[in-house]
Amino acid sequence: MRRPVLAVMCLVALAALVGCGGATAGSPSPAGSSSPAGSSSPAGSPSPTSTPAPHPSATAPPLTTPSAPPAKPKQVVVLDPGHNGGNASHPTEINRPVPAGRGRTKPCNTTGTATNAGYPEHEFTWDVAMRVRDLLTAQGVQVIMTRQDDTGVGPCVDQRAAIGNQSGAAAVVSIHADGSTAASAHGFHVAYSSPPLNDAQGQPSMTLATTMRDKMVAAGFPTSTYIGSNGLSPRDDLGGLNLSERPAVLVECGNMRNATEAAAFTTPAGRQSYAAAIATGILAYLG
Ligand code: ZN
């Protein structure tokens, strides 16, 4: 007497479970249409061996029209335009010592350099970064800037690194231009933290650096004649790189004291060409 009752109860429970699963799994109730076909398995599928019953999902026609693949979560890139337009007029804030990694401190920030004609580095880095931002955004990348304009003060190098770390950025790219007094010195270089202080500063940052170097060379920019080797410069003294917990590089686009590069830095078309190369490097790294 008890066993049949239990069996019926189990069947009812099973039916309820199947019903719940089917109802919640797919809104247009795929279970309803596919379960009869699956259980009876009529002609339908020309299964070669016919021993294993075809899974309902293998034979059931799609109930919805094919749509675009699920959107990938946006990758986050932090762009760090070097210096800031208000730094020069705020020496107290800018010279305040802040942690710079490896147990050292450095000034919060610096004023940056300028061309011989007075075009400032902070203006160059801001303009190039905005162009890179636009190019990346057009490709679906979420861009976070370490500063929001070219009239403020700072932020300090440790704050800039924190912005990259807190955002979980896939890549952090600082943009600068150098100020070597040797007028013939020219070419770009990509700096990275060395020796690395964490995993992100190891292979990921090296790959970001070499990818960036390769894309800038491919865009026609010469590697530096006066610092680093083959466009790469390992550094242990750059606070932003030392403090980064994300893959990070610093691109020195060239020498603002070199006449040829200063001319390129000073024109919108020239800045666009640097921005395009940097954006291409970032996108190639993101893959
Ligand atoms: Zn700089």
PDB file of C-alpha atoms and ligand atoms in Angstrom:
ATOM      1  CA  MET A   1       0.000   0.000   0.000  1.00  0.00           C
ATOM      2  CA  ARG A   2       2.755   2.439   0.869  1.00  0.00           C
ATOM      3  CA  ARG A   3       5.026   1.896  -2.103  1.00  0.00           C
ATOM      4  CA  PRO A   4       2.563   2.896  -4.832  1.00  0.00           C
ATOM      5  CA  VAL A   5       1.705   6.031  -2.910  1.00  0.00           C
ATOM      6  CA  LEU A   6       5.369   6.923  -2.566  1.00  0.00           C
ATOM      7  CA  ALA A   7       5.969   6.255  -6.246  1.00  0.00           C
ATOM      8  CA  VAL A   8       3.098   8.519  -7.244  1.00  0.00           C
ATOM      9  CA  MET A   9       4.377  11.209  -4.923  1.00  0.00           C
ATOM     10  CA  CYS A  10       7.810  10.955  -6.449  1.00  0.00           C
ATOM     11  CA  LEU A  11       6.426  11.198  -9.958  1.00  0.00           C
ATOM     12  CA  VAL A  12       4.403  14.249  -8.996  1.00  0.00           C
ATOM     13  CA  ALA A  13       7.461  15.797  -7.416  1.00  0.00           C
ATOM     14  CA  LEU A  14       9.541  15.075 -10.504  1.00  0.00           C
ATOM     15  CA  ALA A  15       6.909  16.544 -12.792  1.00  0.00           C
ATOM     16  CA  ALA A  16       6.803  19.653 -10.677  1.00  0.00           C
ATOM     17  CA  LEU A  17      10.567  19.997 -10.798  1.00  0.00           C
ATOM     18  CA  VAL A  18      10.680  19.566 -14.551  1.00  0.00           C
ATOM     19  CA  GLY A  19       7.861  22.031 -14.951  1.00  0.00           C
ATOM     20  CA  CYS A  20       9.619  24.630 -12.831  1.00  0.00           C
ATOM     21  CA  GLY A  21      12.873  24.199 -14.654  1.00  0.00           C
ATOM     22  CA  GLY A  22      11.259  24.468 -18.040  1.00  0.00           C
ATOM     23  CA  ALA A  23       9.226  27.473 -17.112  1.00  0.00           C
ATOM     24  CA  THR A  24      12.139  29.436 -15.740  1.00  0.00           C
ATOM     25  CA  ALA A  25      14.844  28.369 -18.155  1.00  0.00           C
ATOM     26  CA  GLY A  26      13.396  29.827 -21.333  1.00  0.00           C
ATOM     27  CA  SER A  27      10.673  32.366 -21.630  1.00  0.00           C
ATOM     28  CA  PRO A  28       8.999  30.877 -24.752  1.00  0.00           C
ATOM     29  CA  SER A  29       8.807  27.526 -22.902  1.00  0.00           C
ATOM     30  CA  PRO A  30      11.290  25.368 -24.809  1.00  0.00           C
ATOM     31  CA  ALA A  31      10.449  22.406 -22.573  1.00  0.00           C
ATOM     32  CA  GLY A  32       6.883  22.386 -23.765  1.00  0.00           C
ATOM     33  CA  SER A  33       7.750  21.939 -27.395  1.00  0.00           C
ATOM     34  CA  SER A  34      10.894  19.899 -27.103  1.00  0.00           C
ATOM     35  CA  SER A  35      10.032  17.364 -24.446  1.00  0.00           C
ATOM     36  CA  PRO A  36       7.517  15.406 -26.545  1.00  0.00           C
ATOM     37  CA  ALA A  37       9.945  15.320 -29.451  1.00  0.00           C
ATOM     38  CA  GLY A  38      12.747  14.274 -27.167  1.00  0.00           C
ATOM     39  CA  SER A  39      10.829  11.528 -25.458  1.00  0.00           C
ATOM     40  CA  SER A  40       9.294   9.988 -28.533  1.00  0.00           C
ATOM     41  CA  SER A  41      12.262  10.853 -30.806  1.00  0.00           C
ATOM     42  CA  PRO A  42      10.449  10.250 -34.086  1.00  0.00           C
ATOM     43  CA  ALA A  43      12.300  10.437 -37.365  1.00  0.00           C
ATOM     44  CA  GLY A  44      13.774  13.890 -37.049  1.00  0.00           C
ATOM     45  CA  SER A  45      17.477  13.462 -36.637  1.00  0.00           C
ATOM     46  CA  PRO A  46      19.449  11.126 -38.876  1.00  0.00           C
ATOM     47  CA  SER A  47      21.506   9.823 -35.996  1.00  0.00           C
ATOM     48  CA  PRO A  48      24.243   7.539 -37.364  1.00  0.00           C
ATOM     49  CA  THR A  49      24.123   4.889 -34.643  1.00  0.00           C
ATOM     50  CA  SER A  50      20.663   5.611 -33.228  1.00  0.00           C
ATOM     51  CA  THR A  51      21.644   4.080 -29.895  1.00  0.00           C
ATOM     52  CA  PRO A  52      21.918   7.230 -27.754  1.00  0.00           C
ATOM     53  CA  ALA A  53      18.677   9.128 -27.659  1.00  0.00           C
ATOM     54  CA  PRO A  54      19.224  12.557 -29.126  1.00  0.00           C
ATOM     55  CA  HIS A  55      19.234  15.311 -26.577  1.00  0.00           C
ATOM     56  CA  PRO A  56      16.208  17.524 -27.001  1.00  0.00           C
ATOM     57  CA  SER A  57      18.324  20.609 -27.400  1.00  0.00           C
ATOM     58  CA  ALA A  58      20.277  18.978 -30.214  1.00  0.00           C
ATOM     59  CA  THR A  59      17.231  18.388 -32.393  1.00  0.00           C
ATOM     60  CA  ALA A  60      14.847  21.133 -31.369  1.00  0.00           C
ATOM     61  CA  PRO A  61      14.773  24.023 -33.783  1.00  0.00           C
ATOM     62  CA  PRO A  62      15.819  27.369 -32.348  1.00  0.00           C
ATOM     63  CA  LEU A  63      12.837  29.176 -30.978  1.00  0.00           C
ATOM     64  CA  THR A  64      14.392  32.591 -31.279  1.00  0.00           C
ATOM     65  CA  THR A  65      16.017  34.200 -34.275  1.00  0.00           C
ATOM     66  CA  PRO A  66      19.798  34.342 -34.141  1.00  0.00           C
ATOM     67  CA  SER A  67      20.907  37.550 -32.509  1.00  0.00           C
ATOM     68  CA  ALA A  68      24.176  39.350 -31.953  1.00  0.00           C
ATOM     69  CA  PRO A  69      26.644  37.573 -29.683  1.00  0.00           C
ATOM     70  CA  PRO A  70      26.395  38.586 -26.053  1.00  0.00           C
ATOM     71  CA  ALA A  71      28.163  41.874 -25.474  1.00  0.00           C
ATOM     72  CA  LYS A  72      31.566  41.530 -23.868  1.00  0.00           C
ATOM     73  CA  PRO A  73      32.003  43.534 -20.714  1.00  0.00           C
ATOM     74  CA  LYS A  74      33.773  46.752 -21.570  1.00  0.00           C
ATOM     75  CA  GLN A  75      37.489  46.750 -20.988  1.00  0.00           C
ATOM     76  CA  VAL A  76      38.737  49.616 -18.880  1.00  0.00           C
ATOM     77  CA  VAL A  77      41.794  51.627 -19.875  1.00  0.00           C
ATOM     78  CA  VAL A  78      43.237  54.400 -17.735  1.00  0.00           C
ATOM     79  CA  LEU A  79      44.920  57.243 -19.615  1.00  0.00           C
ATOM     80  CA  ASP A  80      47.284  59.400 -17.590  1.00  0.00           C
ATOM     81  CA  PRO A  81      48.219  62.676 -19.308  1.00  0.00           C
ATOM     82  CA  GLY A  82      51.433  63.860 -17.671  1.00  0.00           C
ATOM     83  CA  HIS A  83      51.535  66.983 -15.474  1.00  0.00           C
ATOM     84  CA  ASN A  84      48.767  69.627 -15.416  1.00  0.00           C
ATOM     85  CA  GLY A  85      48.253  73.217 -16.485  1.00  0.00           C
ATOM     86  CA  GLY A  86      48.016  74.565 -12.933  1.00  0.00           C
ATOM     87  CA  ASN A  87      51.119  72.848 -11.577  1.00  0.00           C
ATOM     88  CA  ALA A  88      53.562  75.695 -12.221  1.00  0.00           C
ATOM     89  CA  SER A  89      51.527  78.171 -10.189  1.00  0.00           C
ATOM     90  CA  HIS A  90      51.111  75.809  -7.213  1.00  0.00           C
ATOM     91  CA  PRO A  91      54.669  74.893  -6.151  1.00  0.00           C
ATOM     92  CA  THR A  92      53.729  74.024  -2.574  1.00  0.00           C
ATOM     93  CA  GLU A  93      51.204  71.403  -3.580  1.00  0.00           C
ATOM     94  CA  ILE A  94      53.339  70.081  -6.407  1.00  0.00           C
ATOM     95  CA  ASN A  95      56.548  69.743  -4.395  1.00  0.00           C
ATOM     96  CA  ARG A  96      54.910  67.945  -1.505  1.00  0.00           C
ATOM     97  CA  PRO A  97      56.645  64.555  -1.105  1.00  0.00           C
ATOM     98  CA  VAL A  98      54.476  61.516  -1.738  1.00  0.00           C
ATOM     99  CA  PRO A  99      55.172  57.765  -1.767  1.00  0.00           C
ATOM    100  CA  ALA A 100      56.824  56.716  -5.014  1.00  0.00           C
ATOM    101  CA  GLY A 101      57.364  53.005  -4.433  1.00  0.00           C
ATOM    102  CA  ARG A 102      60.497  51.038  -3.479  1.00  0.00           C
ATOM    103  CA  GLY A 103      60.488  52.883  -0.144  1.00  0.00           C
ATOM    104  CA  ARG A 104      61.112  56.248  -1.755  1.00  0.00           C
ATOM    105  CA  THR A 105      59.277  59.536  -1.919  1.00  0.00           C
ATOM    106  CA  LYS A 106      59.077  61.966  -4.806  1.00  0.00           C
ATOM    107  CA  PRO A 107      57.458  65.345  -5.379  1.00  0.00           C
ATOM    108  CA  CYS A 108      53.704  65.071  -5.869  1.00  0.00           C
ATOM    109  CA  ASN A 109      54.064  66.107  -9.510  1.00  0.00           C
ATOM    110  CA  THR A 110      56.196  68.320 -11.753  1.00  0.00           C
ATOM    111  CA  THR A 111      55.527  71.085 -14.220  1.00  0.00           C
ATOM    112  CA  GLY A 112      56.817  69.148 -17.200  1.00  0.00           C
ATOM    113  CA  THR A 113      58.885  70.536 -20.031  1.00  0.00           C
ATOM    114  CA  ALA A 114      58.156  72.630 -23.133  1.00  0.00           C
ATOM    115  CA  THR A 115      59.341  73.233 -26.671  1.00  0.00           C
ATOM    116  CA  ASN A 116      61.865  75.997 -27.218  1.00  0.00           C
ATOM    117  CA  ALA A 117      58.969  78.101 -28.468  1.00  0.00           C
ATOM    118  CA  GLY A 118      57.091  77.554 -25.201  1.00  0.00           C
ATOM    119  CA  TYR A 119      54.474  74.951 -26.118  1.00  0.00           C
ATOM    120  CA  PRO A 120      54.084  73.138 -22.784  1.00  0.00           C
ATOM    121  CA  GLU A 121      54.221  69.408 -22.241  1.00  0.00           C
ATOM    122  CA  HIS A 122      51.045  69.391 -20.131  1.00  0.00           C
ATOM    123  CA  GLU A 123      49.092  70.834 -23.047  1.00  0.00           C
ATOM    124  CA  PHE A 124      50.575  68.261 -25.418  1.00  0.00           C
ATOM    125  CA  THR A 125      49.871  65.307 -23.134  1.00  0.00           C
ATOM    126  CA  TRP A 126      46.311  66.477 -22.465  1.00  0.00           C
ATOM    127  CA  ASP A 127      45.506  66.911 -26.144  1.00  0.00           C
ATOM    128  CA  VAL A 128      47.037  63.577 -27.170  1.00  0.00           C
ATOM    129  CA  ALA A 129      45.278  61.764 -24.331  1.00  0.00           C
ATOM    130  CA  MET A 130      41.916  63.206 -25.351  1.00  0.00           C
ATOM    131  CA  ARG A 131      42.508  62.015 -28.901  1.00  0.00           C
ATOM    132  CA  VAL A 132      43.487  58.536 -27.650  1.00  0.00           C
ATOM    133  CA  ARG A 133      40.379  58.516 -25.465  1.00  0.00           C
ATOM    134  CA  ASP A 134      38.151  59.263 -28.455  1.00  0.00           C
ATOM    135  CA  LEU A 135      39.782  56.552 -30.559  1.00  0.00           C
ATOM    136  CA  LEU A 136      39.417  53.947 -27.796  1.00  0.00           C
ATOM    137  CA  THR A 137      35.859  54.940 -26.938  1.00  0.00           C
ATOM    138  CA  ALA A 138      34.893  54.508 -30.586  1.00  0.00           C
ATOM    139  CA  GLN A 139      36.095  50.911 -30.285  1.00  0.00           C
ATOM    140  CA  GLY A 140      33.974  50.197 -27.212  1.00  0.00           C
ATOM    141  CA  VAL A 141      36.691  50.663 -24.588  1.00  0.00           C
ATOM    142  CA  GLN A 142      35.784  52.390 -21.323  1.00  0.00           C
ATOM    143  CA  VAL A 143      38.356  55.114 -20.715  1.00  0.00           C
ATOM    144  CA  ILE A 144      39.117  56.676 -17.350  1.00  0.00           C
ATOM    145  CA  MET A 145      41.314  59.785 -17.231  1.00  0.00           C
ATOM    146  CA  THR A 146      43.563  60.589 -14.275  1.00  0.00           C
ATOM    147  CA  ARG A 147      42.764  64.282 -14.726  1.00  0.00           C
ATOM    148  CA  GLN A 148      39.681  65.932 -16.138  1.00  0.00           C
ATOM    149  CA  ASP A 149      41.116  69.129 -17.634  1.00  0.00           C
ATOM    150  CA  ASP A 150      44.356  70.951 -18.317  1.00  0.00           C
ATOM    151  CA  THR A 151      43.887  73.748 -15.799  1.00  0.00           C
ATOM    152  CA  GLY A 152      44.065  71.902 -12.488  1.00  0.00           C
ATOM    153  CA  VAL A 153      46.857  70.910 -10.105  1.00  0.00           C
ATOM    154  CA  GLY A 154      48.190  67.367  -9.943  1.00  0.00           C
ATOM    155  CA  PRO A 155      46.986  64.812  -9.151  1.00  0.00           C
ATOM    156  CA  CYS A 156      50.070  63.479  -7.395  1.00  0.00           C
ATOM    157  CA  VAL A 157      51.789  60.455  -8.891  1.00  0.00           C
ATOM    158  CA  ASP A 158      50.557  58.164  -6.120  1.00  0.00           C
ATOM    159  CA  GLN A 159      46.979  59.323  -6.716  1.00  0.00           C
ATOM    160  CA  ARG A 160      47.334  58.688 -10.435  1.00  0.00           C
ATOM    161  CA  ALA A 161      48.506  55.133  -9.742  1.00  0.00           C
ATOM    162  CA  ALA A 162      45.600  54.629  -7.329  1.00  0.00           C
ATOM    163  CA  ILE A 163      43.118  55.587 -10.056  1.00  0.00           C
ATOM    164  CA  GLY A 164      44.476  52.797 -12.243  1.00  0.00           C
ATOM    165  CA  ASN A 165      44.517  50.303  -9.393  1.00  0.00           C
ATOM    166  CA  GLN A 166      41.017  51.071  -8.147  1.00  0.00           C
ATOM    167  CA  SER A 167      39.501  50.835 -11.622  1.00  0.00           C
ATOM    168  CA  GLY A 168      40.958  47.387 -12.232  1.00  0.00           C
ATOM    169  CA  ALA A 169      42.197  48.716 -15.572  1.00  0.00           C
ATOM    170  CA  ALA A 170      43.296  46.269 -18.245  1.00  0.00           C
ATOM    171  CA  ALA A 171      46.008  48.777 -19.124  1.00  0.00           C
ATOM    172  CA  VAL A 172      47.320  52.046 -17.711  1.00  0.00           C
ATOM    173  CA  VAL A 173      49.127  54.327 -20.149  1.00  0.00           C
ATOM    174  CA  SER A 174      50.873  57.519 -19.086  1.00  0.00           C
ATOM    175  CA  ILE A 175      51.586  59.993 -21.868  1.00  0.00           C
ATOM    176  CA  HIS A 176      54.551  62.374 -21.748  1.00  0.00           C
ATOM    177  CA  ALA A 177      57.089  64.162 -23.927  1.00  0.00           C
ATOM    178  CA  ASP A 178      60.694  64.551 -22.915  1.00  0.00           C
ATOM    179  CA  GLY A 179      62.896  67.601 -22.577  1.00  0.00           C
ATOM    180  CA  SER A 180      66.451  66.558 -23.381  1.00  0.00           C
ATOM    181  CA  THR A 181      68.631  69.606 -23.832  1.00  0.00           C
ATOM    182  CA  ALA A 182      70.581  67.866 -26.587  1.00  0.00           C
ATOM    183  CA  ALA A 183      68.790  69.248 -29.611  1.00  0.00           C
ATOM    184  CA  SER A 184      69.738  66.307 -31.794  1.00  0.00           C
ATOM    185  CA  ALA A 185      68.280  63.800 -29.316  1.00  0.00           C
ATOM    186  CA  HIS A 186      65.000  62.474 -30.636  1.00  0.00           C
ATOM    187  CA  GLY A 187      62.689  59.486 -30.839  1.00  0.00           C
ATOM    188  CA  PHE A 188      60.147  57.904 -28.499  1.00  0.00           C
ATOM    189  CA  HIS A 189      60.625  55.400 -25.723  1.00  0.00           C
ATOM    190  CA  VAL A 190      58.276  53.325 -23.591  1.00  0.00           C
ATOM    191  CA  ALA A 191      59.157  53.064 -19.898  1.00  0.00           C
ATOM    192  CA  TYR A 192      58.082  50.203 -17.641  1.00  0.00           C
ATOM    193  CA  SER A 193      58.741  49.305 -14.016  1.00  0.00           C
ATOM    194  CA  SER A 194      61.899  47.230 -13.564  1.00  0.00           C
ATOM    195  CA  PRO A 195      62.566  45.134 -11.630  1.00  0.00           C
ATOM    196  CA  PRO A 196      58.837  44.412 -11.268  1.00  0.00           C
ATOM    197  CA  LEU A 197      57.264  44.800  -7.825  1.00  0.00           C
ATOM    198  CA  ASN A 198      54.187  42.651  -8.515  1.00  0.00           C
ATOM    199  CA  ASP A 199      52.774  40.278 -11.122  1.00  0.00           C
ATOM    200  CA  ALA A 200      51.135  43.036 -13.176  1.00  0.00           C
ATOM    201  CA  GLN A 201      54.480  44.813 -13.505  1.00  0.00           C
ATOM    202  CA  GLY A 202      56.018  41.595 -14.833  1.00  0.00           C
ATOM    203  CA  GLN A 203      54.990  39.963 -18.081  1.00  0.00           C
ATOM    204  CA  PRO A 204      51.750  41.946 -18.614  1.00  0.00           C
ATOM    205  CA  SER A 205      53.550  45.294 -18.441  1.00  0.00           C
ATOM    206  CA  MET A 206      56.393  43.981 -20.604  1.00  0.00           C
ATOM    207  CA  THR A 207      53.907  42.810 -23.198  1.00  0.00           C
ATOM    208  CA  LEU A 208      52.125  46.163 -23.081  1.00  0.00           C
ATOM    209  CA  ALA A 209      55.466  47.951 -23.489  1.00  0.00           C
ATOM    210  CA  THR A 210      56.691  45.875 -26.410  1.00  0.00           C
ATOM    211  CA  THR A 211      53.301  45.992 -28.124  1.00  0.00           C
ATOM    212  CA  MET A 212      53.208  49.767 -27.766  1.00  0.00           C
ATOM    213  CA  ARG A 213      56.797  50.038 -29.046  1.00  0.00           C
ATOM    214  CA  ASP A 214      56.009  47.846 -32.054  1.00  0.00           C
ATOM    215  CA  LYS A 215      52.902  49.829 -33.023  1.00  0.00           C
ATOM    216  CA  MET A 216      54.706  53.153 -32.713  1.00  0.00           C
ATOM    217  CA  VAL A 217      57.529  51.877 -34.898  1.00  0.00           C
ATOM    218  CA  ALA A 218      54.950  50.570 -37.371  1.00  0.00           C
ATOM    219  CA  ALA A 219      53.399  54.057 -37.428  1.00  0.00           C
ATOM    220  CA  GLY A 220      56.746  55.468 -38.493  1.00  0.00           C
ATOM    221  CA  PHE A 221      58.062  56.939 -35.248  1.00  0.00           C
ATOM    222  CA  PRO A 222      61.792  56.481 -34.593  1.00  0.00           C
ATOM    223  CA  THR A 223      62.950  54.917 -31.336  1.00  0.00           C
ATOM    224  CA  SER A 224      64.897  57.084 -28.932  1.00  0.00           C
ATOM    225  CA  THR A 225      68.489  57.944 -29.821  1.00  0.00           C
ATOM    226  CA  TYR A 226      69.362  58.960 -26.269  1.00  0.00           C
ATOM    227  CA  ILE A 227      67.620  56.751 -23.706  1.00  0.00           C
ATOM    228  CA  GLY A 228      66.774  53.073 -23.349  1.00  0.00           C
ATOM    229  CA  SER A 229      67.256  50.456 -26.019  1.00  0.00           C
ATOM    230  CA  ASN A 230      65.095  49.737 -29.057  1.00  0.00           C
ATOM    231  CA  GLY A 231      62.421  52.107 -27.775  1.00  0.00           C
ATOM    232  CA  LEU A 232      62.160  50.434 -24.353  1.00  0.00           C
ATOM    233  CA  SER A 233      63.383  51.867 -21.056  1.00  0.00           C
ATOM    234  CA  PRO A 234      63.298  49.845 -17.821  1.00  0.00           C
ATOM    235  CA  ARG A 235      62.933  52.222 -14.860  1.00  0.00           C
ATOM    236  CA  ASP A 236      62.866  51.868 -11.089  1.00  0.00           C
ATOM    237  CA  ASP A 237      62.338  55.554 -10.287  1.00  0.00           C
ATOM    238  CA  LEU A 238      58.943  56.422 -11.744  1.00  0.00           C
ATOM    239  CA  GLY A 239      56.367  56.580  -8.961  1.00  0.00           C
ATOM    240  CA  GLY A 240      53.337  55.968 -11.146  1.00  0.00           C
ATOM    241  CA  LEU A 241      54.832  52.769 -12.528  1.00  0.00           C
ATOM    242  CA  ASN A 242      56.260  51.586  -9.204  1.00  0.00           C
ATOM    243  CA  LEU A 243      52.886  51.941  -7.488  1.00  0.00           C
ATOM    244  CA  SER A 244      50.829  50.375 -10.264  1.00  0.00           C
ATOM    245  CA  GLU A 245      49.109  47.067  -9.613  1.00  0.00           C
ATOM    246  CA  ARG A 246      47.852  46.967 -13.194  1.00  0.00           C
ATOM    247  CA  PRO A 247      49.769  46.538 -16.473  1.00  0.00           C
ATOM    248  CA  ALA A 248      51.282  49.998 -16.930  1.00  0.00           C
ATOM    249  CA  VAL A 249      53.670  51.862 -19.208  1.00  0.00           C
ATOM    250  CA  LEU A 250      54.769  55.447 -19.698  1.00  0.00           C
ATOM    251  CA  VAL A 251      55.166  56.661 -23.267  1.00  0.00           C
ATOM    252  CA  GLU A 252      57.654  59.467 -23.839  1.00  0.00           C
ATOM    253  CA  CYS A 253      56.581  60.511 -27.307  1.00  0.00           C
ATOM    254  CA  GLY A 254      59.826  62.294 -28.155  1.00  0.00           C
ATOM    255  CA  ASN A 255      62.019  65.263 -27.332  1.00  0.00           C
ATOM    256  CA  MET A 256      60.277  68.638 -27.178  1.00  0.00           C
ATOM    257  CA  ARG A 257      63.680  70.348 -27.631  1.00  0.00           C
ATOM    258  CA  ASN A 258      64.234  68.655 -30.968  1.00  0.00           C
ATOM    259  CA  ALA A 259      63.057  70.919 -33.791  1.00  0.00           C
ATOM    260  CA  THR A 260      61.530  68.181 -35.917  1.00  0.00           C
ATOM    261  CA  GLU A 261      59.593  66.586 -33.072  1.00  0.00           C
ATOM    262  CA  ALA A 262      58.589  69.947 -31.619  1.00  0.00           C
ATOM    263  CA  ALA A 263      57.049  70.810 -34.976  1.00  0.00           C
ATOM    264  CA  ALA A 264      55.030  67.588 -34.917  1.00  0.00           C
ATOM    265  CA  PHE A 265      53.957  68.067 -31.297  1.00  0.00           C
ATOM    266  CA  THR A 266      52.716  71.569 -32.030  1.00  0.00           C
ATOM    267  CA  THR A 267      50.275  70.696 -34.828  1.00  0.00           C
ATOM    268  CA  PRO A 268      46.913  68.950 -34.395  1.00  0.00           C
ATOM    269  CA  ALA A 269      47.777  66.570 -37.220  1.00  0.00           C
ATOM    270  CA  GLY A 270      51.035  65.661 -35.528  1.00  0.00           C
ATOM    271  CA  ARG A 271      49.315  65.021 -32.204  1.00  0.00           C
ATOM    272  CA  GLN A 272      46.663  62.947 -33.939  1.00  0.00           C
ATOM    273  CA  SER A 273      49.374  60.724 -35.425  1.00  0.00           C
ATOM    274  CA  TYR A 274      50.860  60.085 -31.977  1.00  0.00           C
ATOM    275  CA  ALA A 275      47.399  59.433 -30.564  1.00  0.00           C
ATOM    276  CA  ALA A 276      46.563  56.991 -33.353  1.00  0.00           C
ATOM    277  CA  ALA A 277      49.759  55.019 -32.744  1.00  0.00           C
ATOM    278  CA  ILE A 278      49.185  54.898 -28.979  1.00  0.00           C
ATOM    279  CA  ALA A 279      45.556  53.856 -29.390  1.00  0.00           C
ATOM    280  CA  THR A 280      46.600  51.150 -31.856  1.00  0.00           C
ATOM    281  CA  GLY A 281      49.136  49.875 -29.340  1.00  0.00           C
ATOM    282  CA  ILE A 282      46.541  49.735 -26.576  1.00  0.00           C
ATOM    283  CA  LEU A 283      43.956  47.995 -28.754  1.00  0.00           C
ATOM    284  CA  ALA A 284      46.544  45.458 -29.927  1.00  0.00           C
ATOM    285  CA  TYR A 285      47.409  44.709 -26.305  1.00  0.00           C
ATOM    286  CA  LEU A 286      43.758  44.344 -25.308  1.00  0.00           C
ATOM    287  CA  GLY A 287      43.346  41.874 -28.177  1.00  0.00           C
TER     288      GLY A 287
HETATM  289 ZN    ZN B   1      56.527  64.513 -18.488  1.00  0.00          ZN
END
